[in-house]
């Protein structure tokens, strides 16, 4: 079983997510870019959408690279909607560009009680 199947479907009718014939298990959220400010640096946009307890999530959680019109260029879904990723960016490792992010669970975001008691 594909490790990304836990939050994907080959039949995803939601118009707010992308669907791909070549990758039917990928469903990143669609993003609408509404501002184009002069002087903004050209290039790709890096986002890492995730959800917290009780909130609706559109599409899959994961790391998404988009062009400046909001079209996906690259997407890596997380294995579970209850895992978060942040600080998604390009860094240098051994002189080569690499994609990095933090991945895990942020304390208090996956429970109905966002303020866990001290132990």
PDB file of C-alpha atoms in Angstrom:
ATOM      1  CA  UNK A   1       0.000   0.000   0.000  1.00  0.00           C
ATOM      2  CA  UNK A   2       1.249   3.466  -0.861  1.00  0.00           C
ATOM      3  CA  UNK A   3       2.129   5.317   2.340  1.00  0.00           C
ATOM      4  CA  UNK A   4       0.216   8.370   1.113  1.00  0.00           C
ATOM      5  CA  UNK A   5      -3.105   6.517   0.662  1.00  0.00           C
ATOM      6  CA  UNK A   6      -4.146   7.288   4.228  1.00  0.00           C
ATOM      7  CA  UNK A   7      -5.503  10.674   3.205  1.00  0.00           C
ATOM      8  CA  UNK A   8      -5.999  10.377  -0.528  1.00  0.00           C
ATOM      9  CA  UNK A   9      -8.549   9.072  -2.922  1.00  0.00           C
ATOM     10  CA  UNK A  10      -8.480   8.359  -6.626  1.00  0.00           C
ATOM     11  CA  UNK A  11     -11.977   9.886  -6.922  1.00  0.00           C
ATOM     12  CA  UNK A  12     -11.800  13.339  -5.325  1.00  0.00           C
ATOM     13  CA  UNK A  13     -14.686  15.507  -6.632  1.00  0.00           C
ATOM     14  CA  UNK A  14     -13.875  18.595  -4.490  1.00  0.00           C
ATOM     15  CA  UNK A  15     -13.292  21.574  -6.855  1.00  0.00           C
ATOM     16  CA  UNK A  16     -10.964  23.113  -4.227  1.00  0.00           C
ATOM     17  CA  UNK A  17      -8.266  20.471  -4.767  1.00  0.00           C
ATOM     18  CA  UNK A  18      -6.069  19.492  -7.684  1.00  0.00           C
ATOM     19  CA  UNK A  19      -6.551  16.113  -9.364  1.00  0.00           C
ATOM     20  CA  UNK A  20      -3.952  14.561 -11.673  1.00  0.00           C
ATOM     21  CA  UNK A  21      -4.373  11.662 -14.093  1.00  0.00           C
ATOM     22  CA  UNK A  22      -0.644  10.921 -13.822  1.00  0.00           C
ATOM     23  CA  UNK A  23      -0.726  10.933  -9.982  1.00  0.00           C
ATOM     24  CA  UNK A  24      -4.261  10.025  -8.861  1.00  0.00           C
ATOM     25  CA  UNK A  25      -3.327   9.855  -5.151  1.00  0.00           C
ATOM     26  CA  UNK A  26      -2.174  13.482  -4.989  1.00  0.00           C
ATOM     27  CA  UNK A  27      -4.737  16.133  -4.047  1.00  0.00           C
ATOM     28  CA  UNK A  28      -3.082  19.379  -2.950  1.00  0.00           C
ATOM     29  CA  UNK A  29      -5.381  22.290  -2.188  1.00  0.00           C
ATOM     30  CA  UNK A  30      -5.941  24.868  -4.899  1.00  0.00           C
ATOM     31  CA  UNK A  31      -4.558  28.278  -4.038  1.00  0.00           C
ATOM     32  CA  UNK A  32      -5.744  31.576  -5.471  1.00  0.00           C
ATOM     33  CA  UNK A  33      -3.138  34.331  -5.676  1.00  0.00           C
ATOM     34  CA  UNK A  34      -4.981  37.638  -5.309  1.00  0.00           C
ATOM     35  CA  UNK A  35      -2.124  40.115  -5.000  1.00  0.00           C
ATOM     36  CA  UNK A  36       0.655  40.896  -7.451  1.00  0.00           C
ATOM     37  CA  UNK A  37       2.727  43.647  -5.882  1.00  0.00           C
ATOM     38  CA  UNK A  38       5.368  45.430  -7.945  1.00  0.00           C
ATOM     39  CA  UNK A  39       8.838  44.659  -6.630  1.00  0.00           C
ATOM     40  CA  UNK A  40       7.937  41.184  -5.400  1.00  0.00           C
ATOM     41  CA  UNK A  41      10.768  38.767  -6.102  1.00  0.00           C
ATOM     42  CA  UNK A  42      10.068  36.315  -8.924  1.00  0.00           C
ATOM     43  CA  UNK A  43      10.216  32.623  -8.248  1.00  0.00           C
ATOM     44  CA  UNK A  44       8.389  29.746  -6.647  1.00  0.00           C
ATOM     45  CA  UNK A  45       6.186  29.858  -3.540  1.00  0.00           C
ATOM     46  CA  UNK A  46       6.683  27.311  -0.758  1.00  0.00           C
ATOM     47  CA  UNK A  47       3.749  26.448   1.527  1.00  0.00           C
ATOM     48  CA  UNK A  48       3.096  23.642   3.971  1.00  0.00           C
ATOM     49  CA  UNK A  49      -0.628  23.494   4.767  1.00  0.00           C
ATOM     50  CA  UNK A  50      -1.784  21.449   7.736  1.00  0.00           C
ATOM     51  CA  UNK A  51      -4.825  21.275   9.975  1.00  0.00           C
ATOM     52  CA  UNK A  52      -5.524  21.404  13.694  1.00  0.00           C
ATOM     53  CA  UNK A  53      -8.047  19.444  15.730  1.00  0.00           C
ATOM     54  CA  UNK A  54     -11.623  19.944  14.612  1.00  0.00           C
ATOM     55  CA  UNK A  55     -10.767  22.137  11.621  1.00  0.00           C
ATOM     56  CA  UNK A  56     -11.704  21.159   8.099  1.00  0.00           C
ATOM     57  CA  UNK A  57      -8.782  20.467   5.781  1.00  0.00           C
ATOM     58  CA  UNK A  58      -9.141  21.049   2.064  1.00  0.00           C
ATOM     59  CA  UNK A  59      -7.042  18.559   0.128  1.00  0.00           C
ATOM     60  CA  UNK A  60      -4.063  16.763   1.593  1.00  0.00           C
ATOM     61  CA  UNK A  61      -1.639  18.117   4.141  1.00  0.00           C
ATOM     62  CA  UNK A  62       1.962  18.322   3.003  1.00  0.00           C
ATOM     63  CA  UNK A  63       4.652  20.401   1.334  1.00  0.00           C
ATOM     64  CA  UNK A  64       3.632  22.291  -1.810  1.00  0.00           C
ATOM     65  CA  UNK A  65       5.691  24.319  -4.281  1.00  0.00           C
ATOM     66  CA  UNK A  66       3.641  26.603  -6.548  1.00  0.00           C
ATOM     67  CA  UNK A  67       4.377  29.027  -9.341  1.00  0.00           C
ATOM     68  CA  UNK A  68       3.342  32.652  -8.852  1.00  0.00           C
ATOM     69  CA  UNK A  69      -0.101  31.982 -10.304  1.00  0.00           C
ATOM     70  CA  UNK A  70      -0.876  29.256  -7.726  1.00  0.00           C
ATOM     71  CA  UNK A  71      -0.315  26.249 -10.004  1.00  0.00           C
ATOM     72  CA  UNK A  72       1.393  23.311  -8.288  1.00  0.00           C
ATOM     73  CA  UNK A  73       4.944  22.530  -9.355  1.00  0.00           C
ATOM     74  CA  UNK A  74       5.773  19.881  -6.719  1.00  0.00           C
ATOM     75  CA  UNK A  75       3.809  18.282  -3.884  1.00  0.00           C
ATOM     76  CA  UNK A  76       4.699  15.790  -1.165  1.00  0.00           C
ATOM     77  CA  UNK A  77       1.731  14.781   1.004  1.00  0.00           C
ATOM     78  CA  UNK A  78       2.135  13.742   4.610  1.00  0.00           C
ATOM     79  CA  UNK A  79       1.208  10.209   5.616  1.00  0.00           C
ATOM     80  CA  UNK A  80      -1.501  11.466   7.991  1.00  0.00           C
ATOM     81  CA  UNK A  81      -3.591  14.628   8.270  1.00  0.00           C
ATOM     82  CA  UNK A  82      -2.605  14.701  11.964  1.00  0.00           C
ATOM     83  CA  UNK A  83       1.061  15.372  11.192  1.00  0.00           C
ATOM     84  CA  UNK A  84       2.171  18.928  10.534  1.00  0.00           C
ATOM     85  CA  UNK A  85       5.075  20.377   8.592  1.00  0.00           C
ATOM     86  CA  UNK A  86       6.492  23.868   8.900  1.00  0.00           C
ATOM     87  CA  UNK A  87       9.502  25.888   7.779  1.00  0.00           C
ATOM     88  CA  UNK A  88       9.420  24.371   4.276  1.00  0.00           C
ATOM     89  CA  UNK A  89      12.263  25.898   2.260  1.00  0.00           C
ATOM     90  CA  UNK A  90      15.419  25.411   0.218  1.00  0.00           C
ATOM     91  CA  UNK A  91      18.717  25.135   2.100  1.00  0.00           C
ATOM     92  CA  UNK A  92      22.218  24.059   1.119  1.00  0.00           C
ATOM     93  CA  UNK A  93      23.716  20.713   2.139  1.00  0.00           C
ATOM     94  CA  UNK A  94      27.220  19.717   1.013  1.00  0.00           C
ATOM     95  CA  UNK A  95      27.092  22.528  -1.530  1.00  0.00           C
ATOM     96  CA  UNK A  96      23.816  21.346  -3.089  1.00  0.00           C
ATOM     97  CA  UNK A  97      20.309  22.790  -2.776  1.00  0.00           C
ATOM     98  CA  UNK A  98      17.946  20.587  -0.769  1.00  0.00           C
ATOM     99  CA  UNK A  99      14.326  20.879   0.387  1.00  0.00           C
ATOM    100  CA  UNK A 100      13.929  20.906   4.161  1.00  0.00           C
ATOM    101  CA  UNK A 101      11.037  21.136   6.608  1.00  0.00           C
ATOM    102  CA  UNK A 102      10.157  20.304  10.168  1.00  0.00           C
ATOM    103  CA  UNK A 103       7.627  17.478  10.467  1.00  0.00           C
ATOM    104  CA  UNK A 104       5.773  16.207  13.533  1.00  0.00           C
ATOM    105  CA  UNK A 105       2.914  17.094  15.858  1.00  0.00           C
ATOM    106  CA  UNK A 106       2.664  20.444  17.587  1.00  0.00           C
ATOM    107  CA  UNK A 107       1.622  20.007  21.218  1.00  0.00           C
ATOM    108  CA  UNK A 108      -2.053  20.743  21.805  1.00  0.00           C
ATOM    109  CA  UNK A 109      -3.091  21.031  18.144  1.00  0.00           C
ATOM    110  CA  UNK A 110      -4.498  17.524  17.711  1.00  0.00           C
ATOM    111  CA  UNK A 111      -6.754  17.381  20.738  1.00  0.00           C
ATOM    112  CA  UNK A 112      -9.963  19.058  21.900  1.00  0.00           C
ATOM    113  CA  UNK A 113      -7.930  20.480  24.832  1.00  0.00           C
ATOM    114  CA  UNK A 114      -5.307  22.794  23.286  1.00  0.00           C
ATOM    115  CA  UNK A 115      -3.688  23.438  26.702  1.00  0.00           C
ATOM    116  CA  UNK A 116      -2.396  20.079  27.931  1.00  0.00           C
ATOM    117  CA  UNK A 117      -1.735  20.028  31.655  1.00  0.00           C
ATOM    118  CA  UNK A 118       1.821  19.977  32.967  1.00  0.00           C
ATOM    119  CA  UNK A 119       3.100  16.617  34.099  1.00  0.00           C
TER     120      UNK A 119
END
